[in-house]
Amino acid sequence: MVKVNENYANLAQNYLFAEIARRVSAYKAANPDKKVISMGIGDVTRPLCKAVTDAMSAAVAEMADAATFQGYPPAVGYDFLINEIENYYTSRNIPVKAEDIFVSDGAKSDTGNITDIFSNDNSVLIPDPVYPVYMDSNVMLGRSISLIDATEENGYLPLPDDSTKGDIIYICSPNNPTGATYTRDQLKIWVDFALKNGSVILFDAAYEAFVSDPELPRSIYEIPGARGCAIEFCSFSKTAGFTGTRCGYTIVPSELEFGGVKLAKLWTRRQSTKYNGTAYIIQRGAAAVFSPEGYAQTRENINYYRENARLIMDFMDKKGISYTGGQNSPYIWLKCPDGLGSWELFDKLLNSAAVVGTPGAGFGKNGEGRFRLTSFGSREGTVEALGRLDLIF
Ligand code: MLT
């Protein structure tokens, strides 16, 4: 008889955002007249910019013509997009080469799928709290996981010490959910630790475009030595509104080699076996993000979300509610008022204000008593939600 993967029994019953969606659907079914405002999942609301949709439309026309039609895309991405990504890094003096870049359908898939190229007997180090995909995808494989505490005391930016162990280390900066962002000096501590211990850092840079402080690093490859110990994941989802069109990229530098095997070779093998490439039309749209118009238009959208974040931060300041994030991140991570638990606050906001946030406990035990709001909503929705919260807090 077939045996199922019993490791799944060790996962929470539902993926965090699926559980939130379930509770929101139940609320909507019971309250059909209420307008629910979502500040929960970090899903964008600004439409794709014109430079992107023009490029996608032109690609649709190419697909309609036998002379320019495209079949299977290359599993690791078209050169026209890879070269734009390489230039994006080179223009910031960050050492990333075209052959290190692997285009995909997003950072979520890649941070989950990268587990395929590492042996199951590696120890995995994951910050708590953090984006649940890192934890869940390793639990599915039955791996030994240790947590490193991210707390108010360490500014949600934990650093290794002599007792820290981890062959595979996940870092997300700017962090989801806390919005905390490592400085160069702090990231250097992690890079030195990984180089010394023969570990690999899996660096999720999905929110790099939201860093407004020029002193803060937006890529781990800004840190000397990182090409020898780190893989970086990036995405067009939050940068350019591709949550619904799916495109991201992963950087696996040629220097990364363990036990005589290059990780880039394994990742190429993995992707060409299990992934058939990101659609031509989507990659054309993604390449347009790097054109002068595309860049200016996507920055406009990011600034729009930044203004939402400012409104949320002003509200928290006014109410005396402490928080991190918002400055260099689309997320505001606040302390639940009145000693409420994070799911209690979730239910309270949903039931008395029809506002949806994300309970901190969904990101790990250190998220208990914390709550995440996103600035990815519309301006009207954000203003209206804050007006409703004003009556509660
Ligand atoms: C989030 O809300 O944490 C993100 O939208 C999840 C994701 O990017 O998959």
XYZ file of C-alpha atoms and ligand atoms in Angstrom:
402
model
C 0.000 0.000 0.000
C 1.136 3.519 -0.694
C 2.809 5.237 2.229
C 2.331 8.982 2.522
C 5.035 11.424 3.559
C 4.451 11.316 7.306
C 6.442 14.510 7.823
C 3.343 16.405 6.636
C 1.727 15.404 9.931
C 4.238 17.719 11.631
C 2.975 20.789 9.765
C 0.282 23.111 11.055
C -3.043 21.978 9.587
C -3.151 24.858 7.081
C -0.516 27.086 5.531
C -0.725 30.432 7.389
C -2.285 32.453 4.573
C -4.677 29.627 3.701
C -5.900 29.643 7.319
C -6.397 33.414 7.200
C -8.290 33.113 3.906
C -10.481 30.414 5.487
C -11.392 32.632 8.454
C -12.032 35.634 6.198
C -14.310 33.594 3.900
C -16.305 32.412 6.902
C -16.632 36.009 8.117
C -17.738 37.232 4.661
C -20.306 34.447 4.354
C -21.777 35.449 7.726
C -21.547 39.215 7.040
C -22.273 39.713 3.324
C -22.930 43.448 3.775
C -19.520 44.216 5.371
C -16.648 45.516 3.240
C -13.549 43.637 4.359
C -10.232 45.487 4.000
C -7.166 43.292 3.673
C -3.911 44.309 5.297
C -3.040 40.658 5.719
C -1.240 38.787 2.956
C 1.420 40.890 1.264
C -0.348 40.992 -2.073
C 0.044 44.088 -4.235
C -2.871 46.189 -5.465
C -1.256 48.619 -7.955
C -1.642 47.375 -11.535
C 1.367 46.343 -13.600
C 3.006 49.478 -14.996
C 2.588 50.534 -18.636
C 6.149 49.691 -19.687
C 5.525 46.128 -18.477
C 2.094 45.663 -20.032
C 3.316 47.181 -23.335
C 6.168 44.664 -23.399
C 3.766 41.836 -22.553
C 1.335 42.957 -25.297
C 4.157 43.026 -27.836
C 5.141 39.521 -26.694
C 1.538 38.326 -27.128
C 1.649 39.614 -30.726
C 4.922 37.708 -31.282
C 3.287 34.540 -29.987
C 0.508 34.998 -32.581
C 2.958 34.956 -35.483
C 4.676 31.747 -36.634
C 7.852 33.724 -37.410
C 8.260 34.929 -33.829
C 6.341 32.283 -31.864
C 8.188 30.839 -28.849
C 7.789 27.278 -27.535
C 9.393 25.976 -24.364
C 11.456 28.684 -22.712
C 14.979 27.879 -21.495
C 14.581 26.283 -18.035
C 16.880 28.877 -16.474
C 15.578 31.955 -18.304
C 16.030 33.889 -21.539
C 19.311 35.764 -22.014
C 17.451 39.038 -22.616
C 16.149 38.967 -19.015
C 19.269 37.469 -17.443
C 21.384 40.238 -18.997
C 19.060 42.926 -17.585
C 19.315 41.366 -14.111
C 23.104 41.205 -14.406
C 23.161 44.933 -15.331
C 20.901 45.729 -12.370
C 23.561 44.326 -10.036
C 26.558 45.633 -11.986
C 25.123 49.177 -11.966
C 25.267 48.986 -8.137
C 28.809 47.545 -8.202
C 27.559 44.205 -6.894
C 29.451 41.205 -8.266
C 26.799 39.046 -9.963
C 27.393 37.452 -13.385
C 24.894 36.299 -16.002
C 25.811 32.631 -15.485
C 24.887 32.880 -11.777
C 21.288 33.950 -12.546
C 18.354 31.509 -12.771
C 14.955 32.929 -13.719
C 11.917 31.255 -12.159
C 8.277 31.755 -11.255
C 9.088 33.434 -7.944
C 11.013 33.443 -4.692
C 8.424 31.335 -2.850
C 8.903 28.384 -5.212
C 12.669 28.745 -5.247
C 13.125 29.034 -1.471
C 11.030 25.868 -1.159
C 12.564 23.992 -4.118
C 16.198 24.767 -3.268
C 15.878 22.139 -0.508
C 16.126 19.506 -3.304
C 19.834 20.117 -3.869
C 20.896 19.570 -0.245
C 21.158 16.284 1.605
C 18.491 15.605 4.224
C 21.061 15.171 6.992
C 22.028 18.857 6.967
C 21.080 20.900 10.008
C 18.889 23.863 9.151
C 18.893 27.171 11.012
C 15.803 29.351 10.710
C 15.051 32.658 12.447
C 11.915 32.787 14.564
C 9.712 34.563 13.492
C 10.080 34.354 9.721
C 8.257 33.676 6.422
C 6.685 30.219 7.021
C 7.796 28.651 3.725
C 11.358 28.066 4.997
C 10.166 26.104 7.997
C 7.346 24.237 6.259
C 9.438 23.096 3.296
C 12.103 21.649 5.628
C 9.511 20.044 7.909
C 8.109 18.305 4.810
C 11.531 16.684 4.355
C 11.863 15.692 8.003
C 15.024 17.747 8.444
C 16.585 18.697 11.743
C 15.706 22.352 12.286
C 16.973 24.736 14.918
C 15.611 28.187 15.489
C 17.473 31.374 16.221
C 15.444 33.850 18.247
C 14.570 37.177 16.681
C 13.175 39.309 19.487
C 12.496 42.899 20.458
C 15.773 42.767 22.459
C 17.948 42.009 19.413
C 15.883 44.265 17.143
C 14.584 41.131 15.351
C 18.070 40.764 13.834
C 19.670 37.717 15.470
C 23.388 37.083 15.036
C 25.349 33.844 15.492
C 27.481 33.144 18.537
C 29.788 30.269 19.499
C 26.864 27.977 20.197
C 25.155 28.582 16.825
C 24.929 25.586 14.499
C 23.534 25.340 11.004
C 24.665 23.918 7.677
C 21.844 25.696 5.875
C 20.971 29.159 7.205
C 17.928 31.150 6.125
C 18.074 34.952 6.278
C 15.344 37.300 5.054
C 16.292 41.002 4.938
C 14.334 43.267 4.883
C 12.588 40.740 7.010
C 9.181 39.257 6.491
C 7.356 39.699 8.872
C 9.260 42.125 11.142
C 10.534 44.601 8.537
C 13.905 44.635 10.360
C 16.872 44.993 7.997
C 20.446 43.875 8.624
C 23.281 46.385 8.345
C 26.393 45.552 6.324
C 28.364 44.886 9.513
C 25.720 42.494 10.781
C 25.504 40.615 7.482
C 29.290 40.356 7.469
C 29.060 38.502 10.788
C 26.764 35.957 9.123
C 28.965 35.674 6.020
C 32.095 35.145 8.143
C 30.245 32.556 10.227
C 29.126 30.658 7.099
C 32.592 30.755 5.530
C 34.195 29.519 8.745
C 31.718 26.664 9.229
C 31.221 25.590 5.613
C 27.549 26.613 5.768
C 25.386 28.023 3.025
C 23.212 31.123 3.558
C 19.882 31.200 1.740
C 19.289 34.939 1.521
C 15.774 36.062 0.663
C 15.956 39.572 -0.821
C 12.337 39.699 -2.031
C 11.822 43.089 -0.335
C 15.116 44.744 -1.327
C 13.368 47.420 -3.411
C 11.769 48.798 -0.229
C 15.084 49.677 1.421
C 15.167 53.472 1.539
C 18.259 53.906 3.755
C 21.265 53.955 1.369
C 23.514 52.640 4.148
C 21.632 49.344 4.313
C 22.560 46.430 2.027
C 20.011 45.244 -0.540
C 21.959 42.188 -1.646
C 24.131 39.797 0.334
C 26.749 40.079 -2.409
C 27.480 43.594 -1.132
C 29.372 41.742 1.605
C 32.880 40.545 0.704
C 33.094 36.747 0.667
C 29.344 36.214 0.164
C 29.836 34.670 -3.283
C 31.557 31.797 -1.496
C 28.701 31.024 0.888
C 25.355 32.503 -0.204
C 22.461 31.942 -2.579
C 20.173 34.952 -3.097
C 16.473 34.868 -3.993
C 14.713 37.815 -5.531
C 11.323 38.452 -7.005
C 9.385 40.791 -9.264
C 6.286 40.250 -7.103
C 6.727 43.082 -4.635
C 9.145 45.154 -6.734
C 7.004 45.321 -9.855
C 3.590 43.897 -8.956
C 4.084 40.375 -10.376
C 2.247 38.468 -7.611
C -0.310 37.383 -10.209
C 2.059 37.013 -13.157
C 4.873 35.149 -11.337
C 8.507 35.845 -12.035
C 11.588 35.817 -9.837
C 15.238 34.845 -9.950
C 17.797 33.036 -7.871
C 21.526 33.700 -7.843
C 23.818 30.726 -7.359
C 27.405 31.979 -7.730
C 29.930 29.767 -9.517
C 32.191 29.834 -6.417
C 29.634 27.873 -4.371
C 31.048 24.395 -4.202
C 30.644 21.785 -1.460
C 32.188 18.300 -1.505
C 33.597 19.049 -4.946
C 30.147 19.751 -6.419
C 29.072 23.126 -7.747
C 25.639 24.140 -6.438
C 24.904 25.972 -9.709
C 25.276 22.643 -11.541
C 22.836 20.923 -9.179
C 20.330 23.787 -9.396
C 20.519 23.742 -13.216
C 19.893 19.990 -13.119
C 17.000 20.418 -10.694
C 15.343 23.191 -12.645
C 15.782 21.575 -16.069
C 14.267 18.345 -14.709
C 11.344 19.681 -12.683
C 10.656 23.145 -14.166
C 9.991 24.030 -17.770
C 10.817 27.710 -17.613
C 8.950 30.963 -17.046
C 6.636 31.982 -19.897
C 8.128 34.159 -22.661
C 5.405 36.806 -22.278
C 6.103 37.109 -18.555
C 9.870 37.306 -19.007
C 9.432 40.067 -21.621
C 7.341 41.975 -19.064
C 9.977 41.410 -16.363
C 12.772 42.650 -18.655
C 10.800 45.876 -19.188
C 11.045 46.585 -15.437
C 14.700 47.486 -16.060
C 14.022 49.932 -18.928
C 14.216 53.617 -17.912
C 10.399 53.979 -18.156
C 9.783 50.652 -16.403
C 12.147 51.555 -13.606
C 10.536 54.995 -13.085
C 7.007 53.560 -13.194
C 7.741 50.724 -10.754
C 9.410 53.200 -8.368
C 6.195 55.242 -8.462
C 4.260 52.192 -7.254
C 6.810 51.482 -4.536
C 6.542 55.100 -3.373
C 2.769 54.720 -3.273
C 3.137 51.763 -0.882
C 5.753 53.670 1.113
C 3.228 56.444 1.670
C 0.731 53.832 2.931
C 3.436 52.578 5.301
C 3.996 56.138 6.530
C 0.265 56.528 7.267
C 0.264 53.259 9.227
C 3.400 54.268 11.162
C 1.898 57.712 11.953
C -1.188 55.954 13.287
C 0.876 53.658 15.524
C 2.907 56.633 16.786
C -0.288 58.522 17.560
C -1.681 55.552 19.491
C 1.600 54.843 21.295
C 1.763 51.319 19.830
C 5.341 50.129 19.359
C 6.392 48.578 16.046
C 9.293 47.745 13.769
C 9.381 47.924 9.958
C 7.690 50.391 7.658
C 10.851 52.410 6.937
C 12.689 49.919 4.749
C 9.902 47.407 4.352
C 6.250 47.212 3.299
C 5.428 45.508 6.609
C 4.645 47.085 9.975
C 5.163 44.656 12.850
C 3.389 45.898 15.924
C 2.989 44.882 19.525
C -0.602 43.747 20.142
C -2.293 46.339 22.359
C -3.928 45.432 25.675
C -1.876 42.237 26.038
C -3.916 40.464 23.364
C -2.625 37.283 21.744
C -1.964 37.614 18.038
C -4.885 35.427 16.875
C -7.094 37.203 19.425
C -6.205 40.525 17.825
C -6.804 38.999 14.389
C -10.311 37.914 15.395
C -11.029 41.224 17.108
C -10.040 43.308 14.071
C -11.920 41.037 11.702
C -15.091 40.885 13.787
C -15.290 44.480 14.959
C -13.654 46.393 12.080
C -13.678 43.987 9.104
C -9.934 44.605 8.816
C -7.608 41.667 8.121
C -4.027 41.543 9.376
C -1.620 38.681 9.942
C -1.177 37.221 13.440
C 2.470 37.156 14.463
C 2.172 33.637 15.892
C 1.780 32.378 12.320
C 5.442 33.240 11.742
C 6.824 31.418 14.794
C 6.591 31.316 18.576
C 8.338 34.695 18.955
C 5.562 36.223 16.867
C 3.053 35.643 19.672
C 1.798 39.010 20.938
C 2.771 40.658 17.641
C 0.780 41.479 14.533
C 1.713 42.325 10.928
C 0.013 44.940 8.763
C 0.926 45.396 5.109
C 1.149 48.635 3.183
C 0.293 46.923 -0.127
C -3.362 48.006 -0.018
C -4.965 50.865 -1.921
C -4.648 54.357 -0.416
C -8.430 54.539 0.142
C -8.481 51.101 1.779
C -5.535 51.936 4.032
C -7.059 55.244 5.134
C -10.444 53.639 5.736
C -8.906 50.740 7.697
C -6.977 53.143 9.920
C -10.199 55.104 10.510
C -11.894 51.886 11.636
C -8.940 50.942 13.866
C -9.081 54.406 15.423
C -12.437 53.456 16.932
C -10.986 50.277 18.456
C -7.550 51.261 19.792
C 3.325 37.464 2.771
O 2.263 38.033 2.985
O 4.090 37.112 3.663
C 3.697 37.207 1.363
O 2.771 37.718 0.489
C 3.796 35.800 1.116
C 4.510 35.521 -0.152
O 5.219 36.370 -0.706
O 4.383 34.379 -0.582
